[in-house]
Coordinates of C-alpha atoms in Angstrom, one line a residue:
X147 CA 0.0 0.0 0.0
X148 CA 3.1 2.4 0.9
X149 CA 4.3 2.2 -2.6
X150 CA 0.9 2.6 -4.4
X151 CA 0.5 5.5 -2.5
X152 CA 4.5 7.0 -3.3
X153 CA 4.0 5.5 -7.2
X154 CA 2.0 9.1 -7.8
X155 CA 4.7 11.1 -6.0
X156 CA 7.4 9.9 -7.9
X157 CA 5.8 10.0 -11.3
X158 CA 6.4 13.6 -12.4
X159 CA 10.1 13.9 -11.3
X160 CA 10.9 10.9 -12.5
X161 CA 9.7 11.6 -15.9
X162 CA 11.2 15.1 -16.2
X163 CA 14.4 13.4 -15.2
X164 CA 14.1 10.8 -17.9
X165 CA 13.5 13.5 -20.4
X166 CA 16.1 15.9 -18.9
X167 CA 18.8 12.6 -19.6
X168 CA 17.4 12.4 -22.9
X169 CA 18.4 16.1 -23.9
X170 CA 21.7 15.4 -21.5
X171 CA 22.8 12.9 -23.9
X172 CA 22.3 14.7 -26.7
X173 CA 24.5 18.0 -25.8
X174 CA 27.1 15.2 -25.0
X175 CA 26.8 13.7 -28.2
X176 CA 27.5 17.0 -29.8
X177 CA 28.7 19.8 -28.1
X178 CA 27.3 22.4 -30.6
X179 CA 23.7 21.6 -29.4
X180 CA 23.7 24.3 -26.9
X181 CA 19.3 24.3 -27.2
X182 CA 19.3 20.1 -25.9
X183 CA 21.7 21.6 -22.6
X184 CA 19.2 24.1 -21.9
X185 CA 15.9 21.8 -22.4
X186 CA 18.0 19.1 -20.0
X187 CA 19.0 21.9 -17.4
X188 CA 15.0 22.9 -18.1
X189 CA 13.4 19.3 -17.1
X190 CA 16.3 18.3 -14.8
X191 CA 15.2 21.7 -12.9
X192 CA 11.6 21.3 -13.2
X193 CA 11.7 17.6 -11.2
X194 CA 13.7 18.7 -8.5
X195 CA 11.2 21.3 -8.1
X196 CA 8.2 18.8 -8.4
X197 CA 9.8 16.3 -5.8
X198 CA 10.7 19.0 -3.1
X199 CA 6.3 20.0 -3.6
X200 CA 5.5 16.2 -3.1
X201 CA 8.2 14.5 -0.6
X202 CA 8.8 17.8 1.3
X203 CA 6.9 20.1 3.7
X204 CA 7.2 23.5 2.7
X205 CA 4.9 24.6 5.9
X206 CA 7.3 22.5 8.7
X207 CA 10.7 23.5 6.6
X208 CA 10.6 26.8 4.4
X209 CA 13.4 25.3 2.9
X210 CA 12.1 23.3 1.3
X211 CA 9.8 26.5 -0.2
X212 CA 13.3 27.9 -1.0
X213 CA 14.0 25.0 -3.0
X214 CA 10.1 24.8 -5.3
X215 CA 10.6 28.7 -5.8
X216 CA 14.5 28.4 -6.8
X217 CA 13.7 25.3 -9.3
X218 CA 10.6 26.7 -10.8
X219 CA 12.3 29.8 -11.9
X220 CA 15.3 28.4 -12.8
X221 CA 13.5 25.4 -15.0
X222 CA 11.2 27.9 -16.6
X223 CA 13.6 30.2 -17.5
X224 CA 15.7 27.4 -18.9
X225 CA 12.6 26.1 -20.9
X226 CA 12.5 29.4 -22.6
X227 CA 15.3 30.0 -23.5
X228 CA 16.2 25.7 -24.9
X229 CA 13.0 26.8 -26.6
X230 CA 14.1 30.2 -28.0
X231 CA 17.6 28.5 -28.9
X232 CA 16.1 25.9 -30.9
X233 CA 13.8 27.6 -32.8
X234 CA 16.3 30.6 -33.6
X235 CA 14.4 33.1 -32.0
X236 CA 15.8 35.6 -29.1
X237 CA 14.2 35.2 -25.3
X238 CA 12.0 37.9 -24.1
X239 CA 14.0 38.3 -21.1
X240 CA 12.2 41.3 -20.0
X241 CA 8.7 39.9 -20.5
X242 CA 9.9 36.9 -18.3
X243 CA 11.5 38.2 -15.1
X244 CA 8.8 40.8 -15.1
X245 CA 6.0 37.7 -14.7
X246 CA 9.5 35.9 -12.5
X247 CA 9.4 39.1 -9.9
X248 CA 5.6 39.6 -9.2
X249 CA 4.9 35.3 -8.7
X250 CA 8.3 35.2 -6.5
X251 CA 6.6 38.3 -4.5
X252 CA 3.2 36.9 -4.0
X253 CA 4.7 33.5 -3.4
X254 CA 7.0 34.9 -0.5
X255 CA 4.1 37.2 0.9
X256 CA 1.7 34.1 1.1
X257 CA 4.3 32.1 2.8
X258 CA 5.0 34.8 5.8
X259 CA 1.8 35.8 5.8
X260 CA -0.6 33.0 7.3
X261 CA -2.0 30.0 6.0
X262 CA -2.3 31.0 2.0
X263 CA -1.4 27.5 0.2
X264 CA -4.0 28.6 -2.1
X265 CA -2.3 31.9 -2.9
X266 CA 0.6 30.5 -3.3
X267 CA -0.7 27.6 -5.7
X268 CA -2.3 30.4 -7.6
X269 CA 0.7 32.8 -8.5
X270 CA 3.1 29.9 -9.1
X271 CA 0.0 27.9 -11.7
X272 CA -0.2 31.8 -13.4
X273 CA 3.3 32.3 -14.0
X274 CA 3.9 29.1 -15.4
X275 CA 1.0 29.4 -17.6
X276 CA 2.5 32.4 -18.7
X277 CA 5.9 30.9 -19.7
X278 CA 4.1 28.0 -21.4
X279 CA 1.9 30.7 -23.4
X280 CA 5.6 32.7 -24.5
X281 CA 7.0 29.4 -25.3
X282 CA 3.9 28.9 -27.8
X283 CA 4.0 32.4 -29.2
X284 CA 7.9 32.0 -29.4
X285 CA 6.9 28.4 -31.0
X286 CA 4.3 29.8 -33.1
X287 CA 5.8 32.7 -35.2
X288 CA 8.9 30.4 -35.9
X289 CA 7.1 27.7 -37.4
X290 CA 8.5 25.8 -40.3
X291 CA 7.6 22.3 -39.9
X292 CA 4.7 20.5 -39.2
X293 CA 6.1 18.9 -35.9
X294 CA 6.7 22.9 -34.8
X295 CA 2.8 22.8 -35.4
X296 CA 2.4 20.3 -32.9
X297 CA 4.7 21.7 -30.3
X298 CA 3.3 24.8 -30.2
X299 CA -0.1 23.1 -29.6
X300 CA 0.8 21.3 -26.6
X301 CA 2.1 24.8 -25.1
X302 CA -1.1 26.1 -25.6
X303 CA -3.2 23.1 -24.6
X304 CA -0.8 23.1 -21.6
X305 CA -1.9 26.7 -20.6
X306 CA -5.3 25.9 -20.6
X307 CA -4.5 22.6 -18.8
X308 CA -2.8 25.4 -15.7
X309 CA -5.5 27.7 -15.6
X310 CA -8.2 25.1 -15.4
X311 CA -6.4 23.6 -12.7
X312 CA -6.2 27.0 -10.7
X313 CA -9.9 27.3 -11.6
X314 CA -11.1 24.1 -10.1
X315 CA -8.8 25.0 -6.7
X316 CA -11.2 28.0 -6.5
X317 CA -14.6 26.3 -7.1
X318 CA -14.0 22.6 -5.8
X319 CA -14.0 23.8 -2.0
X320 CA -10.9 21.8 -1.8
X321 CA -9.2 22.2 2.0
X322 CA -5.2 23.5 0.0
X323 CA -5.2 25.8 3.6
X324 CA -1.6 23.8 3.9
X325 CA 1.2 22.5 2.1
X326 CA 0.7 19.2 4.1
X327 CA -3.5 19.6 3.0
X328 CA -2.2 19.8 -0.8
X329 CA 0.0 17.3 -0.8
X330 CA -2.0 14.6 0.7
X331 CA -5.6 15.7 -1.9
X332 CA -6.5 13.9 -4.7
X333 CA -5.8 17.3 -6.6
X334 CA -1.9 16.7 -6.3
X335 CA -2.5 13.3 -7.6
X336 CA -4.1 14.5 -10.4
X337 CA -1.6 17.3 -10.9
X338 CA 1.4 15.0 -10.8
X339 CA -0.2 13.0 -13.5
X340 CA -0.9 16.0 -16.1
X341 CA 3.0 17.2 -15.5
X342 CA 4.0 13.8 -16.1
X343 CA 1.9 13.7 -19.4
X344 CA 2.8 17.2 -20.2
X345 CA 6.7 16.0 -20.0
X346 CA 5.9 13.1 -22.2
X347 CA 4.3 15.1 -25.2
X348 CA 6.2 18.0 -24.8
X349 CA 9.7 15.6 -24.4
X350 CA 9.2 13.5 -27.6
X351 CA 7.5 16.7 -29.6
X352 CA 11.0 19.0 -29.4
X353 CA 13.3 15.9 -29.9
X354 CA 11.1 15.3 -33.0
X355 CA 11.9 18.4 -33.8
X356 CA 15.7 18.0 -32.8
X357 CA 15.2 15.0 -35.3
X358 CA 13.9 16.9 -38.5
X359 CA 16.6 19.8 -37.7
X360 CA 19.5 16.9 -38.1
X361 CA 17.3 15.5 -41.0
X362 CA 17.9 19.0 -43.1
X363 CA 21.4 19.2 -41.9
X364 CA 21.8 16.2 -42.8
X365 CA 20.6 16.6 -46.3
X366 CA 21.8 20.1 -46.4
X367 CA 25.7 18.2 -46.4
X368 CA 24.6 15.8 -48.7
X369 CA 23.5 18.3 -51.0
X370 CA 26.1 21.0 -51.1
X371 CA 30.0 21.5 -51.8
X372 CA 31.9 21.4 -48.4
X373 CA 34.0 24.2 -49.1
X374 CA 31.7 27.1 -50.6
X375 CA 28.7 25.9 -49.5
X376 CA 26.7 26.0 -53.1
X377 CA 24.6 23.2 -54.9
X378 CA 26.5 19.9 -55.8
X379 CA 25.9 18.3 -59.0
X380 CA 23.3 16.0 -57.8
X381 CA 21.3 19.1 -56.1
X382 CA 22.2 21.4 -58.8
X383 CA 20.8 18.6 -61.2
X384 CA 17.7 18.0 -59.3
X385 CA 16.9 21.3 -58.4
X386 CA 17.1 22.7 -62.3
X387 CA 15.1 19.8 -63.4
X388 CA 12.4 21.1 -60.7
X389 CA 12.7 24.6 -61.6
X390 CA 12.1 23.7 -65.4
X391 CA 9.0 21.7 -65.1
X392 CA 7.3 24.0 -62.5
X393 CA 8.0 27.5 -64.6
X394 CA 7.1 25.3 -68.1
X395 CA 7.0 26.6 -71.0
X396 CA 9.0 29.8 -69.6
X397 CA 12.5 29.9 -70.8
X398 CA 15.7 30.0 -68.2
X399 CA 18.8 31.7 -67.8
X400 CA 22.1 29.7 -68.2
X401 CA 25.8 31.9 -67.0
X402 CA 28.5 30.0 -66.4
X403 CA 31.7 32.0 -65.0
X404 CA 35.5 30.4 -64.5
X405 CA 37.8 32.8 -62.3
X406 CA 41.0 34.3 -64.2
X407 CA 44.5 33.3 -63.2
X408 CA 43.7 30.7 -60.5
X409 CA 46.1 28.9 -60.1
X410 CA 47.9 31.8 -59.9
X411 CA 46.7 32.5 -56.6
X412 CA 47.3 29.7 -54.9
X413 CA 50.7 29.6 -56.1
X414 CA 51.5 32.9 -55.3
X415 CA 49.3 33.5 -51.9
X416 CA 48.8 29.5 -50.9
X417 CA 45.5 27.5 -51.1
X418 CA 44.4 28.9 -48.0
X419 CA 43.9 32.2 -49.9
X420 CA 42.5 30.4 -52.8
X421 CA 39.9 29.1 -50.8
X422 CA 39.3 32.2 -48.8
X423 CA 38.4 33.7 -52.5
X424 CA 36.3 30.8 -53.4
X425 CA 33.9 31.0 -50.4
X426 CA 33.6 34.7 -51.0
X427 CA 32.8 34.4 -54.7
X428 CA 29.9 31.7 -53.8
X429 CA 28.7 34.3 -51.8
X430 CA 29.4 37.0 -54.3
X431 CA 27.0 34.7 -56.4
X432 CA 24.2 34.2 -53.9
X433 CA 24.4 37.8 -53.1
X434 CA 23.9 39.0 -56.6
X435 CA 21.7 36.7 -58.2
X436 CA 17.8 36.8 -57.5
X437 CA 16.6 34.8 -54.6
X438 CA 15.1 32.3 -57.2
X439 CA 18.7 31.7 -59.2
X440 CA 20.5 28.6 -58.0
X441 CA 23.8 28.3 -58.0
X442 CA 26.6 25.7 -58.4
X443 CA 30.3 24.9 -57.9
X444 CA 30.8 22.8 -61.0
X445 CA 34.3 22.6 -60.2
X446 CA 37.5 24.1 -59.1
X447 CA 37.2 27.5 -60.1
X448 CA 34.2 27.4 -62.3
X449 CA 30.6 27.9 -61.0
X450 CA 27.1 28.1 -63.2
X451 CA 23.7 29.9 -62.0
X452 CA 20.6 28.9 -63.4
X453 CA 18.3 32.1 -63.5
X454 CA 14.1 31.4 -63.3
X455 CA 12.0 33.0 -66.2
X456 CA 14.6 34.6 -67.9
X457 CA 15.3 36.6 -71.4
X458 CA 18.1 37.0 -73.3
X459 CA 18.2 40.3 -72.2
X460 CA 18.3 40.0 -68.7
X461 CA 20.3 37.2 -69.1
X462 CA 22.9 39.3 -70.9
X463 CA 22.4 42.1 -67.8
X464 CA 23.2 39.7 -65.1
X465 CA 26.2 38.3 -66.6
X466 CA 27.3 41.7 -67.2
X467 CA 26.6 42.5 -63.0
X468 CA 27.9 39.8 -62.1
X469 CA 31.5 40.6 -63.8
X470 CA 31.4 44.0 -62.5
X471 CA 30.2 42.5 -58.9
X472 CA 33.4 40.2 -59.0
X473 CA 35.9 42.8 -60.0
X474 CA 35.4 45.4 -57.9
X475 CA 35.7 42.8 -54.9
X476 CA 38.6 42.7 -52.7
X477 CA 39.5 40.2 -50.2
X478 CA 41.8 40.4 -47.4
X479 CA 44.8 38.4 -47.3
X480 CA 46.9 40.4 -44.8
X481 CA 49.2 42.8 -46.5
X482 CA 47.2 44.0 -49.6
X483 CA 43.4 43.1 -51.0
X484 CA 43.3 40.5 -53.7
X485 CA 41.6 41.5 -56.4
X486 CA 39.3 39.0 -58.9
X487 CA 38.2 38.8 -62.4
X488 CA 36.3 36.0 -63.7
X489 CA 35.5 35.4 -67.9
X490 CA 31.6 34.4 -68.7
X491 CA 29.3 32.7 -70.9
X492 CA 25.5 32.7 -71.0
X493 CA 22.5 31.4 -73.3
X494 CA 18.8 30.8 -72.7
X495 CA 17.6 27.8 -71.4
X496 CA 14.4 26.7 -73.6
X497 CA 12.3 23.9 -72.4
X498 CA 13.2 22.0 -75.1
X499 CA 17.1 22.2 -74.5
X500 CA 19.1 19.4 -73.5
X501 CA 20.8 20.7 -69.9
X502 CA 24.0 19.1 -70.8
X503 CA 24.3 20.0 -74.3
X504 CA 23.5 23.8 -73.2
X505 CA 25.9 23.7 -70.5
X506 CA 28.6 22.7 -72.8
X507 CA 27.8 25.5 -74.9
X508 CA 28.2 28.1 -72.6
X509 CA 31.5 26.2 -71.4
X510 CA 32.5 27.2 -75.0
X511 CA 31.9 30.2 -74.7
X512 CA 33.6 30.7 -71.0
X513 CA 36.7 29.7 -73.3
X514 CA 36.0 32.6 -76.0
X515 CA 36.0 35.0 -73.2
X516 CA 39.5 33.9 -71.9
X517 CA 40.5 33.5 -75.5
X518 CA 39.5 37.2 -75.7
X519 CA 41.6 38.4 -72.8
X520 CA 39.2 37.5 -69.8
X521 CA 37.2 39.7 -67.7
X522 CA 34.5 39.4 -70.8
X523 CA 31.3 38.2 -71.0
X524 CA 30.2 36.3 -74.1
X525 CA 27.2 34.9 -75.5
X526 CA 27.2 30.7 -76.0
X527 CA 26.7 29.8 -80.0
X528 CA 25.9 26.2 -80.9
X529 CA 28.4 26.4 -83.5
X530 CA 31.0 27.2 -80.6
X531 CA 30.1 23.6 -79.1
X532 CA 33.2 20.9 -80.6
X533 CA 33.4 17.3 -79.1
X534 CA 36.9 18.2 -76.8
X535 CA 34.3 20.4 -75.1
X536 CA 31.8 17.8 -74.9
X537 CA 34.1 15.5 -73.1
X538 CA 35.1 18.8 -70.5
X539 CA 31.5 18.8 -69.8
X540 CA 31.0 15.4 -68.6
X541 CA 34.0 16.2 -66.0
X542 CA 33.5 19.4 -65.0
X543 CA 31.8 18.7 -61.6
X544 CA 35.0 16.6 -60.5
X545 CA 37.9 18.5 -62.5
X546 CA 38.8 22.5 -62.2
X547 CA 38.2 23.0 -65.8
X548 CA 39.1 25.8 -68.2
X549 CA 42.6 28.0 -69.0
X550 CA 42.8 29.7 -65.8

């Protein structure tokens, strides 16, 4: 009968520490996962709290009071801000310890002040309602995923779940005079088992979350160059081949650009330079192209933007920017900026146009430009295509290609 009657006590704490583990892992798994410390420190908080309310007796040892008051601040406020990390989102600092400083007040007035268990239930029930409802507004505008959908639900439904509770304190005619009257009611029974639920949902909801976050970084790896961050070929591929069928039977916008003298730069400033000025031409690119463009390392020093609903015209215009954009760069390499040029091809895209063949094309005409004294931009012919070219084409995603 003695352990039936502890089971209920030790539910809630021992399910926020379960949870709390959970995230603890995690951050040691990967250090950078700064959001799973806080939701650990959050729930590891949050169940000392809830066994000092069950096991102890605030109203023989105000200690023990001490102890609820120092946890359920400290869990809260960890809550927030795992929740704030994790979504991206900044905590509302101000907004919390404002709600933090008037429940800590009434909660020390009603414990010096009489027999006001009630009170004290009360302004401890509100405040956490009030975190829960910043965690779903915080939840809410940040949405991106479906699962975020579902966490911010169980915030909200959460806050109701609080209020109602301090509702039915104020209507039951329950005897909460005491600590000792609360903690011996079938109303902390009940309360012990909603946290524990609450820890559940809420627990598996933000590591499914966690999960779906690794899941795009995951595939954002997969799908991009290590060093410059673009479009790989298989990305690139995909993505064009999306683009084309979606904007059908709109034409697109093919530019292909090579950097000038390469290899001169790592051989005269060392391929830590080289690098330095290939990250900060892919971001030249990203920068200067519409949000709609993607863009691609093909290789080495060469990279290829595909442009959505394009004319030859404005085809032509962002070739030109984009020479201009790369020329007036400089880049800091510790005595003097290194300035870039980079040659250019482009042609329209048509539906009917065979990627590959196009590509090669513009490739071509990349090589007129050089041919021409680089730092040119130069419109792709099909007569320009020959079958060396051809052959440079099929390599170009795992060669530099191109006269520097």
């Amino acid at each position: 009968m003695q352990y039936a009657y502890l089971s209920y006590e030790f539910l809630g704490p021992a399910i926020f520490v379960s949870a709390g583990g959970a995230f603890l892992l995690l951050y040691l798994h990967d250090r950078k996962q700064r959001a799973a410390l806080r939701l650990a420190g959050a729930f590891l908080f949050s169940a000392v709290g809830y066994a000092a309310v069950m096991l102890g007796d605030a109203d023989i040892h105000r200690a023990y009071q001490a102890v609820v008051l120092t946890s359920l601040f400290s869990g809260h406020f960890m809550l927030i801000w795992g929740v704030a990390s994790l979504f991206g989102r900044k905590v509302p600092q101000l907004a919390y310890w404002l709600a933090a400083v008037i429940a800590a007040s009434i909660a020390i007035y009603s414990t010096y002040n009489g027999a006001m268990f009630w009170l004290r239930y009360a302004a401890v029930s509100g405040f956490t309602a009030y975190v829960y409802l910043l965690c779903f507004g915080l939840v809410w505008r940040a949405r991106s995923h479906r699962v975020d959908s579902v966490v911010a639900a169980l915030f909200l439904i959460q806050v109701l779940v609080t209020l109602n509770r301090v509702q039915l304190v104020q209507t039951s005619g329950l005897d909460l005079t005491t600590h000792h009257d609360f903690k011996s009611s079938s109303f902390a029974a009940s309360m012990q088992t909603e946290n524990a639920v609450f820890a559940i949902a809420i627990g598996l909801a933000l590591f499914a979350r966690y999960s779906v976050t690794l899941v795009k970084q995951l595939q954002r790896l997969a799908e991009t160059d290590p060093l410059t961050g673009l479009l790989n070929r298989r990305a690139f591929e995909a993505r064009v081949q999306a683009l084309r069928e979606s904007s059908a039977p709109l034409s697109a916008g093919l530019i292909i650009c090579d950097i000038d003298h390469f290899k001169r730069i790592n051989d005269s400033h060392g391929h830590e330079v080289g690098d330095r000025a290939l990250k900060a031409f892919s971001r030249l690119l990203e920068r200067e192209t519409p949000n709609t463009a993607i863009c691609t390392r093909l290789g080495g020093e060469e990279f290829c933007i595909i442009l959505a609903g394009a004319t030859d015209e404005s085809i032509r215009l962002q070739a030109i920017h984009l020479r201009g954009a790369v020329e007036r760069m400089k880049i800091a390499t510790g005595d003097q900026p290194l300035r870039l040029t980079a040659s250019f091809g482009y042609s329209r895209l048509d539906p009917d146009h065979d990627l590959m063949t196009a590509m090669a094309e513009v490739d071509a005409a990349v090589y007129q430009a050089k041919n021409d004294g680089r730092n040119l931009v130069r419109r792709a012919e099909p007569a320009a295509l020959t079958g060396a070219r051809t052959n440079r084409r099929e390599t170009a995603f795992a060669m530099p290609g191109g006269p520097a």
